[in-house]
Coordinates of C-alpha atoms in Angstrom, one line a residue:
X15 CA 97.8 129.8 86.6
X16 CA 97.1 132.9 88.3
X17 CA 93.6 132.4 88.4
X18 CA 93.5 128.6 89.7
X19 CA 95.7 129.9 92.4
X20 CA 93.1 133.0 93.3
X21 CA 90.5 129.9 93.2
X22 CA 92.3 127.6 95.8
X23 CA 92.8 131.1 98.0
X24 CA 89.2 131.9 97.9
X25 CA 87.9 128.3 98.1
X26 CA 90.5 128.4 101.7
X27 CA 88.7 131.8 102.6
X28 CA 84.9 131.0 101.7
X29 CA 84.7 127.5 103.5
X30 CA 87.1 129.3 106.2
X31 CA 89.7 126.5 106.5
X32 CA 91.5 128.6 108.8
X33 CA 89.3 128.0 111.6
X34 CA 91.1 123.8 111.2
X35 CA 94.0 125.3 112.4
X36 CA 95.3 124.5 116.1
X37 CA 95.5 128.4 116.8
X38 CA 96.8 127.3 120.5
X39 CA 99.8 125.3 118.8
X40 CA 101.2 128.1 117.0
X41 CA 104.2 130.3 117.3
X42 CA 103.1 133.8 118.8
X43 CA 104.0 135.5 116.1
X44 CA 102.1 133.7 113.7
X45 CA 99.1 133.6 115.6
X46 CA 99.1 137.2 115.7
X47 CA 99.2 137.3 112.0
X48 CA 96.5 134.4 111.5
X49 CA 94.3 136.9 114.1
X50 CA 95.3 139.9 111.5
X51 CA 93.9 138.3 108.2
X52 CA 90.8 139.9 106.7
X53 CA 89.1 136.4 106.1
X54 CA 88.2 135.9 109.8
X55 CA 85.6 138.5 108.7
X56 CA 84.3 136.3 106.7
X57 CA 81.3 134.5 108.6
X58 CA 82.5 130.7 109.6
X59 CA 77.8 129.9 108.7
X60 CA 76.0 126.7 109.9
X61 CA 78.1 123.7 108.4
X62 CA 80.3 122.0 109.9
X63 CA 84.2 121.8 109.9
X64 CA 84.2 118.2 108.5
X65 CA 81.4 119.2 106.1
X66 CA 83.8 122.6 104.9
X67 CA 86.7 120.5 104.8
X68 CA 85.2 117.9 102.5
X69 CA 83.4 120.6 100.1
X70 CA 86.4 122.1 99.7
X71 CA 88.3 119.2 98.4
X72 CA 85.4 118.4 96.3
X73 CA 85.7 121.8 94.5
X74 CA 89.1 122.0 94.1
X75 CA 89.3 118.8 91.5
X76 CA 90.9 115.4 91.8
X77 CA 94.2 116.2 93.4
X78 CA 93.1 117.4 96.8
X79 CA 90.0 115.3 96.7
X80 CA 93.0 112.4 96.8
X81 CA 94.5 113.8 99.4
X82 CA 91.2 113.5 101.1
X83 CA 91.1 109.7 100.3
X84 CA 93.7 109.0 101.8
X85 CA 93.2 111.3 105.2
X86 CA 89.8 109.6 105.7
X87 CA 91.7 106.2 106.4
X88 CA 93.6 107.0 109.3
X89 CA 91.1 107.3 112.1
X90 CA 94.0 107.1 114.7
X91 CA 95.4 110.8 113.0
X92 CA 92.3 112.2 112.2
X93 CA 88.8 113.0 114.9
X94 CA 85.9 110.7 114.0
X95 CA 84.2 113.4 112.3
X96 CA 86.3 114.8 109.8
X97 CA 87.4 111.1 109.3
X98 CA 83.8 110.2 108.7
X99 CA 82.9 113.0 106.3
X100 CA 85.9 112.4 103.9
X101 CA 84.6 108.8 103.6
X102 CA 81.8 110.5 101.6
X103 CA 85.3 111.6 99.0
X104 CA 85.7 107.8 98.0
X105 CA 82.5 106.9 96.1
X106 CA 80.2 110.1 96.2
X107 CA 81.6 113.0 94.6
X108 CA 79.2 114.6 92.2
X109 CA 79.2 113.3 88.0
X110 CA 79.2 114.9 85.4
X111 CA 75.2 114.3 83.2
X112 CA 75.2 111.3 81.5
X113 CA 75.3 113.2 78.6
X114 CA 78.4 113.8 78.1
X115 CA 79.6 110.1 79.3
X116 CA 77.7 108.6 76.2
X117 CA 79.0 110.9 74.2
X118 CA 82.6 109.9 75.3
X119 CA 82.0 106.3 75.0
X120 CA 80.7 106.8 71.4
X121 CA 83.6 108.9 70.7
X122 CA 85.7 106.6 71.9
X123 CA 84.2 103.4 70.7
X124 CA 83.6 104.7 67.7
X125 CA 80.3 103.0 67.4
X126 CA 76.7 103.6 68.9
X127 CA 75.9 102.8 72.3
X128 CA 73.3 100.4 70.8
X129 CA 76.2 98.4 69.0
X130 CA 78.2 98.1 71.7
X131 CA 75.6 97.0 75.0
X132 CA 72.5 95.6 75.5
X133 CA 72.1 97.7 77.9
X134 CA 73.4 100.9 79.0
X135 CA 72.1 103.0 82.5
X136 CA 72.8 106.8 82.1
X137 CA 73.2 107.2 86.2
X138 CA 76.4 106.9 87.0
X139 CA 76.6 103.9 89.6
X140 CA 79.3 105.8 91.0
X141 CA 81.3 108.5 91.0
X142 CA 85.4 109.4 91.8
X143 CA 87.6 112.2 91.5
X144 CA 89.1 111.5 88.2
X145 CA 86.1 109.3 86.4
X146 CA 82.6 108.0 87.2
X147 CA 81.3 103.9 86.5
X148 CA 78.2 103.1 84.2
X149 CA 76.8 99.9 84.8
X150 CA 75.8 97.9 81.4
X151 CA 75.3 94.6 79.6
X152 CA 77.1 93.7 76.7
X153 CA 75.1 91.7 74.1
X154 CA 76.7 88.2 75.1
X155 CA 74.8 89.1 78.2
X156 CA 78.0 89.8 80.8
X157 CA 77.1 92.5 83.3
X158 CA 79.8 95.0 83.5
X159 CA 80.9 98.1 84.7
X160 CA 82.2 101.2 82.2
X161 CA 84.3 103.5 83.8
X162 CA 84.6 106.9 82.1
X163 CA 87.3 109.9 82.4
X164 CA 85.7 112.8 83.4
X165 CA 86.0 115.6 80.6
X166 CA 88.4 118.4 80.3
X167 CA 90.3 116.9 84.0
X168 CA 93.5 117.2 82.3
X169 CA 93.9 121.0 82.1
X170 CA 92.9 121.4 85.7
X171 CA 95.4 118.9 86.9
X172 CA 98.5 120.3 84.9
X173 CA 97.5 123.8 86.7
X174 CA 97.7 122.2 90.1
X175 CA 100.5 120.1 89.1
X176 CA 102.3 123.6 87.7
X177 CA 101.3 125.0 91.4
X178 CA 102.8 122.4 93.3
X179 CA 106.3 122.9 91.4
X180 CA 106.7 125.9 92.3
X181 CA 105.6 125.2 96.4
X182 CA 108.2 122.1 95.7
X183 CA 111.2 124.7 94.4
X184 CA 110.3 127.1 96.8
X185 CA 110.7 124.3 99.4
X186 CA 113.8 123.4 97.6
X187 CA 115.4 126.9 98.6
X188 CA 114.9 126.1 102.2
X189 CA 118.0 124.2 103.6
X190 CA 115.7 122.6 106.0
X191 CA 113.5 121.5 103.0
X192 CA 115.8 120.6 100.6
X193 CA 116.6 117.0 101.8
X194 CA 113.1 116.0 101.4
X195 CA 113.8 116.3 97.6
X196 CA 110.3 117.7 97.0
X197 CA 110.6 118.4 93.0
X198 CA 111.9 114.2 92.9
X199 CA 108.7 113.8 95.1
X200 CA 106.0 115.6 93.1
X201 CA 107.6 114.2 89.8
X202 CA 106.8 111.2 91.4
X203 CA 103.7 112.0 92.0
X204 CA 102.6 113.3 89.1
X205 CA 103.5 110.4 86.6
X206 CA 101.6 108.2 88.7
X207 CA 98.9 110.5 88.9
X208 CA 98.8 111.3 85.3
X209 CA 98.7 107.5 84.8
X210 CA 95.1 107.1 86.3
X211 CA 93.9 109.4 82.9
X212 CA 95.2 106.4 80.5
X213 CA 92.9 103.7 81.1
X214 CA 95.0 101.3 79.1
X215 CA 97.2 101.4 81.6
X216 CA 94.9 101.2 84.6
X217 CA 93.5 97.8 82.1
X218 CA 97.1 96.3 81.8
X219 CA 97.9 96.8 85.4
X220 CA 94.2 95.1 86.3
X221 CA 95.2 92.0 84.2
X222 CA 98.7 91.8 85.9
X223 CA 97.2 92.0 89.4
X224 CA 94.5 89.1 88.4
X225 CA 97.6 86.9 87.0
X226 CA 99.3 87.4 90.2
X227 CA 96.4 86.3 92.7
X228 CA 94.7 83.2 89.8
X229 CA 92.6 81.4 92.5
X230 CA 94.0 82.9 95.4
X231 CA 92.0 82.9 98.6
X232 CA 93.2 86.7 99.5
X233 CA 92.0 88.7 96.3
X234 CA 89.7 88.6 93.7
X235 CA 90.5 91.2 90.8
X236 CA 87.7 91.4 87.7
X237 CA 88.3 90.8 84.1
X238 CA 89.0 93.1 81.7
X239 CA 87.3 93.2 78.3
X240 CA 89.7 94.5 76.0
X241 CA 87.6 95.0 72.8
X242 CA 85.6 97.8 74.8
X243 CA 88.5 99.4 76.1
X244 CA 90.3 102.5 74.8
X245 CA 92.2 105.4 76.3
X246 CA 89.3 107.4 77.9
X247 CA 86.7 104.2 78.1
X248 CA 87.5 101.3 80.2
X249 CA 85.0 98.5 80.1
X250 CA 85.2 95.4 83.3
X251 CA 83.5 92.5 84.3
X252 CA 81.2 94.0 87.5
X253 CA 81.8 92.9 91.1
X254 CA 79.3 92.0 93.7
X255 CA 80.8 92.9 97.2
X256 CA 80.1 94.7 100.6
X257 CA 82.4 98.1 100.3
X258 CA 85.0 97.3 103.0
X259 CA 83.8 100.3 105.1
X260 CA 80.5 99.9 105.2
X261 CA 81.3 97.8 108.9
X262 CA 77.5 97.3 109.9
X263 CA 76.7 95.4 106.8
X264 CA 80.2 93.1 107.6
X265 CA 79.1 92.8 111.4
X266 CA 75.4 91.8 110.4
X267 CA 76.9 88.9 107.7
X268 CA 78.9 88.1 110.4
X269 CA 82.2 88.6 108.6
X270 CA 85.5 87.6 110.7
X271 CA 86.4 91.0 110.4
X272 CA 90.1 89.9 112.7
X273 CA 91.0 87.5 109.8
X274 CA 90.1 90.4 107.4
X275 CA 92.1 92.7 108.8
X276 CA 94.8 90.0 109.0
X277 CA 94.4 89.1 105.6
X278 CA 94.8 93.1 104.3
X279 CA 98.2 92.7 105.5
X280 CA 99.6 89.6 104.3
X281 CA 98.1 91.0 100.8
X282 CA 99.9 94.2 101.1
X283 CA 103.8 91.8 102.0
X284 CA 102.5 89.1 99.3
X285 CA 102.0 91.9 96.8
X286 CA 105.7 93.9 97.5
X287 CA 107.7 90.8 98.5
X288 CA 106.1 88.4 96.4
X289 CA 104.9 90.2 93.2
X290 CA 107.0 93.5 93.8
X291 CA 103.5 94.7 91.9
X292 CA 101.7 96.1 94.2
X293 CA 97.9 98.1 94.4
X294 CA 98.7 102.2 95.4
X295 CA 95.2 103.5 95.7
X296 CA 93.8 101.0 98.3
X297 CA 91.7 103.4 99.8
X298 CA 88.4 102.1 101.0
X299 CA 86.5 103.2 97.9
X300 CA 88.3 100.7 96.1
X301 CA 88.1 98.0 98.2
X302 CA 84.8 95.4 98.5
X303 CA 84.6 92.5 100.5
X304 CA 82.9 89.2 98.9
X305 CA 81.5 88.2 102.3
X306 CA 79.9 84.2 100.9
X307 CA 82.0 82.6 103.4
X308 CA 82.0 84.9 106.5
X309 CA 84.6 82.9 108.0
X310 CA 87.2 83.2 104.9
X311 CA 86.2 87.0 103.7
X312 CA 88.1 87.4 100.6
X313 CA 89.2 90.9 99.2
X314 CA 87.8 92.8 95.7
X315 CA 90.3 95.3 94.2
X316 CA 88.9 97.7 92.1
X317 CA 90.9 101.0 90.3
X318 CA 94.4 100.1 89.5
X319 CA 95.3 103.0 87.9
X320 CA 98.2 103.3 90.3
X321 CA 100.6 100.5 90.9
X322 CA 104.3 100.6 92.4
X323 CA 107.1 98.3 91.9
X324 CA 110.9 98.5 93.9
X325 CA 114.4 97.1 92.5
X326 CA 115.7 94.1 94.3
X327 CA 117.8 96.5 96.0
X328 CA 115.1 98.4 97.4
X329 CA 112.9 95.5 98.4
X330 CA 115.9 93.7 100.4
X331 CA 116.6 96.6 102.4
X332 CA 113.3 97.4 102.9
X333 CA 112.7 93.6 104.3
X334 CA 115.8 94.2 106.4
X335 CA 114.5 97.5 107.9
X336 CA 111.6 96.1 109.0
X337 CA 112.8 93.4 110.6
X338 CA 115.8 95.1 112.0
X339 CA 112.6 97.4 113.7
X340 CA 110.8 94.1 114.7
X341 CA 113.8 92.8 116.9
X342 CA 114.6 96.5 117.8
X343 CA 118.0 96.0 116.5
X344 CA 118.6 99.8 116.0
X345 CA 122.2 99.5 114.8
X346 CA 121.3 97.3 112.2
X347 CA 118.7 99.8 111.0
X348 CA 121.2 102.8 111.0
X349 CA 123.5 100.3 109.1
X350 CA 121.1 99.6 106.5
X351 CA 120.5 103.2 105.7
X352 CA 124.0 104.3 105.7
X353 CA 124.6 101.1 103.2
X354 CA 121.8 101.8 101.2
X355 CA 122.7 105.7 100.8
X356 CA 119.7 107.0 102.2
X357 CA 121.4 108.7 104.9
X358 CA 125.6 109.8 104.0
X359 CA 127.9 108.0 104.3
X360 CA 130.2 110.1 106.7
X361 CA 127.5 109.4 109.1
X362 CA 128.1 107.6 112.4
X363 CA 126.4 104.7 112.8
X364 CA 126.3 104.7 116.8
X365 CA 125.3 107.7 116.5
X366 CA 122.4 107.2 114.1
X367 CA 121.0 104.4 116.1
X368 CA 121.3 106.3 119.2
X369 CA 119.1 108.6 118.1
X370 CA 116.6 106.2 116.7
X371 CA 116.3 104.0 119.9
X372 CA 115.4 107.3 121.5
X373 CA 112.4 107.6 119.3
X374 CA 111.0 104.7 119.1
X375 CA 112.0 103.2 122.5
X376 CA 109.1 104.8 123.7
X377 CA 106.6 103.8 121.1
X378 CA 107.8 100.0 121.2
X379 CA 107.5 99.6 124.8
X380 CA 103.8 100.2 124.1
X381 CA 101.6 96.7 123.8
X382 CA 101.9 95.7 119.7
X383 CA 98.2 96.8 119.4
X384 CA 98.6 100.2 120.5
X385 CA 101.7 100.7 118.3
X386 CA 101.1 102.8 115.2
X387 CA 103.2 102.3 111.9
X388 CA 102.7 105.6 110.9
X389 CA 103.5 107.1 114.4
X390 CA 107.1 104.7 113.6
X391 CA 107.2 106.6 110.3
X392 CA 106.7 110.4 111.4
X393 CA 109.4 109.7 114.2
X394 CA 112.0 108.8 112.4
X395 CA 111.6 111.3 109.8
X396 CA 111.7 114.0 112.2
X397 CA 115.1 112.2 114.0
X398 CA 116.8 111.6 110.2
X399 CA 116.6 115.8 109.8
X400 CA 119.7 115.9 112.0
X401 CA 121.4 113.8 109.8
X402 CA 120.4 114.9 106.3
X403 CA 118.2 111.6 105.6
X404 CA 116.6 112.1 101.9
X405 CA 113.2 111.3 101.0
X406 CA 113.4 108.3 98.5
X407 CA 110.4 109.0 96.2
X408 CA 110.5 105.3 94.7
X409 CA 109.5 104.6 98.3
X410 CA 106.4 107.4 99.0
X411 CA 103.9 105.5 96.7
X412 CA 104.7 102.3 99.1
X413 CA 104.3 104.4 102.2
X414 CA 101.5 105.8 101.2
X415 CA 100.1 102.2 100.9
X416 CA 101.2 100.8 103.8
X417 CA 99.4 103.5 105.6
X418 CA 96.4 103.0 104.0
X419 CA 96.4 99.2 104.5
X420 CA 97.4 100.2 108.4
X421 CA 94.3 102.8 108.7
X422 CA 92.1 100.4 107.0
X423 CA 93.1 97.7 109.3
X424 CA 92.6 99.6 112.5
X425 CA 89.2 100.4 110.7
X426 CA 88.1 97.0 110.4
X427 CA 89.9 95.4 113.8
X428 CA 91.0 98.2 116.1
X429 CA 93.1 95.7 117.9
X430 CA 95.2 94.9 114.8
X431 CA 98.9 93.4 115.2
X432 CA 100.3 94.8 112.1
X433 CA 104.0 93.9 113.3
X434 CA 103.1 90.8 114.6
X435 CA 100.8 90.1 111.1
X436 CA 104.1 91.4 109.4
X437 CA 107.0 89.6 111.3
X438 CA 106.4 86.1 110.3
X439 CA 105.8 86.7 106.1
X440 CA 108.8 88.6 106.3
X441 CA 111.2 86.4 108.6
X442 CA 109.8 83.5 105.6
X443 CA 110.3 86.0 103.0
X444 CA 113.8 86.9 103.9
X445 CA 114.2 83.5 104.1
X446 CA 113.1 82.2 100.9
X447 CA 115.1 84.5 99.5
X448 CA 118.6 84.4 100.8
X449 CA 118.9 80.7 101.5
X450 CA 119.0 77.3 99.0
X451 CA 115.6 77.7 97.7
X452 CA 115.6 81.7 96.5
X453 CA 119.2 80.6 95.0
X454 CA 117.9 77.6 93.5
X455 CA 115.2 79.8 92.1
X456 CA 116.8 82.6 91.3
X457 CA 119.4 80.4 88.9
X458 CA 116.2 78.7 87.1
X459 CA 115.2 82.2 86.3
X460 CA 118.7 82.8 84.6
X461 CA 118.9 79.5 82.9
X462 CA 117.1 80.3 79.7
X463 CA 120.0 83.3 79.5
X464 CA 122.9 80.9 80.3
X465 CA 121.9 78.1 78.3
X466 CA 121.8 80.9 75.1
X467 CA 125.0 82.1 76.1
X468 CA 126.7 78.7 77.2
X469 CA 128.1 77.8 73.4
X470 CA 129.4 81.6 73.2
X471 CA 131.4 81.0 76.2
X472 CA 134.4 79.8 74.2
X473 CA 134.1 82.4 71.5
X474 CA 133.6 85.2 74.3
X475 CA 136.5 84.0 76.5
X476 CA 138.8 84.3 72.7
X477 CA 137.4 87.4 72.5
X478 CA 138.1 88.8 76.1
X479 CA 142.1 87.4 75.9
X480 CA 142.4 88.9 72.3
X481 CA 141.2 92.5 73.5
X482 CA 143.6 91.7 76.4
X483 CA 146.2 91.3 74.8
X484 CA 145.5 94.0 72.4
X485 CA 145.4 96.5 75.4
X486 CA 148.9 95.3 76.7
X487 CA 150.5 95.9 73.2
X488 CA 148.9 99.3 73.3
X489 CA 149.9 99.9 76.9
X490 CA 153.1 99.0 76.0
X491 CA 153.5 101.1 72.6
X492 CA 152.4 104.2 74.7
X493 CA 154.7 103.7 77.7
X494 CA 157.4 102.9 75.3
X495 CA 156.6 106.6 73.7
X496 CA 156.1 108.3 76.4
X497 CA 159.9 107.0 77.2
X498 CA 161.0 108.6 74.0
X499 CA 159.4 111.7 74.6
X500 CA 161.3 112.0 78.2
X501 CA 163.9 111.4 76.5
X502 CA 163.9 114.4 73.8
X503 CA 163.0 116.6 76.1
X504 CA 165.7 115.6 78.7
X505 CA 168.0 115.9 75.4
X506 CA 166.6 119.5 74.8
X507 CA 166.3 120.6 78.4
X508 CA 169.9 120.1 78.6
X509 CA 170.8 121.6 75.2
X510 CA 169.1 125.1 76.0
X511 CA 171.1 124.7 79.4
X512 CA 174.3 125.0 77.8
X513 CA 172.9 127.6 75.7
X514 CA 172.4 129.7 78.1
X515 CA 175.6 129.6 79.6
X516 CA 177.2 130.1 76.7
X517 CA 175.6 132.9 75.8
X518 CA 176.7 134.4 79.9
X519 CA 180.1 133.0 79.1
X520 CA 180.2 135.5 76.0
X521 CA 178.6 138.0 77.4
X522 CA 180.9 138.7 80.1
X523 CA 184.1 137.9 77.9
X524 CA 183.4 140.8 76.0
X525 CA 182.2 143.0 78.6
X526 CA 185.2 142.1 80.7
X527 CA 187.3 145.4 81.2
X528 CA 183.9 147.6 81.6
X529 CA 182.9 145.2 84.2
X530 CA 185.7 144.9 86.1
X531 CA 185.7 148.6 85.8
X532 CA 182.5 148.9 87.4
X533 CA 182.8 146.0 89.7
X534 CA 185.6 147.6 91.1
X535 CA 183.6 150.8 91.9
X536 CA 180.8 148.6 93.4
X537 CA 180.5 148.1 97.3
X538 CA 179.9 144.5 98.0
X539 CA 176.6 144.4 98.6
X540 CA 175.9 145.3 95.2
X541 CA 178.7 142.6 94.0
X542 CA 176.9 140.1 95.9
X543 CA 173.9 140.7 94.5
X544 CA 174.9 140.6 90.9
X545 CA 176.5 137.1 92.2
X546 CA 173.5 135.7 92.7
X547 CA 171.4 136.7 90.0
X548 CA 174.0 135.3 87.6
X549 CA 173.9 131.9 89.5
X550 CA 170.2 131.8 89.6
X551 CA 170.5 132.4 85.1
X552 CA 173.0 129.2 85.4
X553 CA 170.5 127.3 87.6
X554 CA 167.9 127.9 85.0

C-alpha cells in the first residue's frame, strides 16, 4: 500500500503535474505552500503538459487511465490540447507481448491455439487499460476479435481501490464532504469496475444490449461466441466501422454527422427509459460508426463491461426532473427531490427552488446550443450544499454517461440541441408511461402472475379473515388479562395501603404517653413538621 502510494507521489513529482494547476486561482496561503514544495526543483523538460498528463495516467494502471477516458470527451471543460492527447488513452495504450496473451488464451481455453482458430495474429489490434483485442479466424471461417485481460491487473487495482477508501473516509470526516457519501460512491465504483475483469459478464451484458436493439436502425452490437469464452478470454464476432472520433474520415464519407449526433442521444433516453439497460463506458474508444448509408449513420458499441440499470422509482423521477428543467419549472424540481429523499425532508421547497432558478436562470437564458448539461450539473451541485443534497451513487454511473454522450455530441455537431433532442422522447416517454397504454402494458406484464394466483384468491381471502379473526381473539384474551392484572394490583395497592396505616395506628397507640410527653415539650414548628411527615406515610 505504502509503496503504490510513494509510486502515484513520485509519478505526480517526475512528470510535474503541479505545473496543471491554476497557481493564480488559489487561496494565498496555499500558493505559498505549492511555491515551498521541493518538487518545483525538479526540471518541468521538453514535453508537453498534455503529453505529461497523458503519461502519467498511462503509468499509473487502469483506474486513472479511466479517468482519462472520460476527461478527453468533454472538449467544452477541457483545452484542445490536453483533450486531444487523452484521445490517444482510448485505443493506444501500450500491450503487454503477445506472449503472454497466447499463453492466457491456452490457459483459459484449455486447448492449443491451433484447435481453437484458424488463425491467430500475435499484435494486438488494440490495446485498453484493462485488456488488449487479438484479431483471429475461427475454423468455420468467422473473423473475430479476442479480447484478453491483461495479467496480474487485479492486484494493482485493489491497491488503488484500498487508496481511494481511505481519501473517501477521510472525506467522510469533513462535514462539508460527508453528504457526498464518498465510501457509497467508490463502492459503487468499484463493483462496476471490478466487473470489467469478468468477461462473462461483459459477454452476458453484450447479448442483452444486441436483444434490446434486434434490427434497430440506432445500434449495432456484435455477436458473442460463447464456446470461446471464459472468465479471462472473451471471443466476438469483429466490427467494421469508422471510430466515432476519427471526424476527418466521417466528413470525407460524408457522414450526416447532425443526425449522428442526434441519434447518440435518443440512444442514450431509448437505452434508460426504454431498456433501463443502459451502455456506461461510451467513451469514444468504444464507439465506431458503420458509415454504408452516410445519410442514416448507425452506431457500433463495443466493451460492455459496464452497464447501469435504475428502479422505476428512480427512472420516474429522473424523467420528471428533466422535464421539470426543460419548462424551467423550478418548484417542481425542488418538489421532486424533497419527494424522492434526495434532499430532507424539513427542507423548504420555496426556498429550494429559489435557489435553483438563481443558478440556472442564467445558463437557460443562453440559446439551447450554447447550454451545457454538465455546466446544469456542476450548478446545482454546488447550490444543493446549502441544503445537505446527497450524492445518489445509483445515479453517478448514469451521469457519468450522459456526460459522455453530451461531450461526444458536442464532438461530432458542436451545435448540438441536447434538450431539445431530449424534450420530445421524454414528453412521449412520460407519456407512454403514465397514461392508458403504459397501464394497459404494465397489467399484461402482471397477467401471467395474476392468472397463477387468480384460483388462490378464494383460499387466500379464507386465509386472511381466519388470521383476522385469530388476532381479535388474541387481542381480546390479552386486553381481557391485562384487566385482571389492573385489577390485582389495584387489590394489592390498596391492601399494603391499609397496612401501612395500621402499622402508624399501632405505633402511636403504644407510644402514646411518651409522645404526648414529648409533644408537649415541642415548639410548634417541630409539631408541624412531624404533622406532615406522618400525612405524607398515609399518602403513600
Amino acid at each position: 500500500m505504502s509503496l503504490r502510494l510513494f509510486k502515484i507521489l513520485w509519478v505526480i513529482a517526475r512528470h510535474r503535474l503541479d505545473t496543471l494547476i491554476p497557481m493564480e486561482r488559489l487561496p494565498l496561503w496555499l500558493r505559498g505552500v505549492m511555491w515551498c514544495l521541493p518538487l518545483r526543483l525538479i526540471p518541468v523538460g521538453k514535453r508537453s503538459r498534455a503529453e505529461r498528463l497523458r503519461l502519467s495516467l498511462e503509468s499509473l494502471g487502469p483506474i486513472f487511465i479511466k479517468f482519462g477516458q472520460m476527461l478527453s470527451t468533454r472538449r467544452d471543460l477541457l483545452p484542445d490540447d490536453i483533450s486531444n492527447e487523452l484521445r490517444r488513452l482510448q485505443d493506444q495504450v501500450p500491450p503487454f507481448p503477445g506472449e503472454l496473451a497466447v499463453a492466457r488464451v491456452e490457459r483459459e481455453l484449455e486447448m492449443s491455439l491451433e484447435e481453437a482458430f484458424a488463425r491467430f495474429d500475435h499484435a494486438p489490434l488494440a490495446s485498453a487499460s484493462i485488456a488488449q483485442v487479438h484479431a483471429a479466424t475461427l475454423h468455420t471461417g468467422e473473423e473475430v476479435v479476442v479480447k484478453i485481460i491483461r495479467p496480474g491487473i487485479d492486484a494493482v487495482m485493489r491497491q488503488d481501490m484500498a487508496l481511494m477508501y481511505r481519501a473517501a473516509k477521510l472525506m467522510a470526516r469533513v462535514p462539508e464532504a460527508r453528504r457526498l457519501r464518498p465510501v457509497e460512491v467508490i463502492r459503487d465504483y468499484e463493483s462496476t469496475l471490478f466487473d470489467e475483469l469478468d468477461l462473462y459478464k461483459e459477454a452476458a451484458n453484450t447479448s442483452q444490449l444486441k436483444r434490446n436493439f434486434k434490427d434497430s436502425a440506432l445500434l449495432f452490437v456484435p455477436t458473442i461466441y460463447w464456446p470461446f469464452t471464459r472468465r479471462h478470454v472473451m471471443v466476438q464476432e469483429r466490427i467494421r466501422g469508422v471510430p466515432v472520433a476519427d471526424l476527418d474520415t466521417l466528413i470525407k464519407q460524408g457522414v450526416n454527422l447532425k443526425k449522428l449526433a442526434e441519434r447518440g442521444v435518443e440512444l442514450f433516453f431509448t437505452q434508460v427509459f426504454r431498456d433501463n439497460f443502459f451502455h456506461a463506458d461510451m467513451h469514444p474508444g468504444n464507439i465506431f460508426v458503420n458509415a454504408d448509408n452516410p445519410e442514416d449513420p448507425q452506431y457500433i458499441a463495443i466493451d460492455c463491461g459496464i452497464v447501469g440499470s435504475l428502479t422505476r422509482e428512480d427512472q420516474d423521477y429522473l424523467a420528471r426532473n428533466l422535464l421539470a428543467f426543460f419548462h424551467q419549472d423550478y418548484y417542481e424540481v425542488a418538489a421532486l427531490h424533497i419527494e424522492s429523499g434526495w434532499v430532507g425532508e424539513n427542507t423548504r421547497a420555496n426556498e429550494f427552488a429559489a435557489a435553483i432558478r438563481t443558478v440556472c436562470e442564467p445558463i437557460l437564458e443562453k440559446p439551447l446550443k450554447d447550454i451545457s448539461f454538465g455546466q446544469v450539473l456542476l450548478g446545482l451541485f454546488q447550490t444543493a450544499r446549502r441544503f445537505n443534497m446527497e450524492v445518489q451513487p445509483q445515479l453517478v454511473l448514469l451521469q457519468k454517461t450522459l456526460l459522455n454522450i453530451e461531450g461526444l455530441g458536442r464532438q461530432l455537431y458542436p451545435e448540438l440541441d441536447l434538450w431539445s433532442t431530449a424534450k420530445p422522447y421524454l414528453e412521449q416517454w412520460m407519456k407512454e408511461r403514465a397514461g392508458i397504454g403504459g397501464l394497459w402494458e404494465s397489467l399484461k406484464r402482471q397477467a401471467p402472475e395474476l392468472s397463477h394466483q387468480l384460483p388462490e384468491l378464494p383460499v387466500l381471502a379464507h386465509q386472511a379473515l381466519s388470521r383476522m379473526e385469530q388476532e381479535h381473539r388474541q387481542r381480546h384474551q390479552q386486553a381481557h388479562a391485562i384487566t385482571r392484572l389492573d385489577e390485582k394490583f389495584t387489590q394489592q395497592k390498596k391492601r399494603h395501603h391499609r397496612l401501612r396505616v395500621g402499622i402508624a395506628l399501632v405505633a402511636v397507640a403504644l407510644a402514646w404517653e411518651p409522645l404526648g410527653e414529648w409533644a408537649l415539650a415541642q415548639p410548634w414548628q417541630v409539631l408541624a413538621a412531624a404533622a406532615a411527615g406522618l400525612i405524607l406515610l398515609l399518602w403513600q
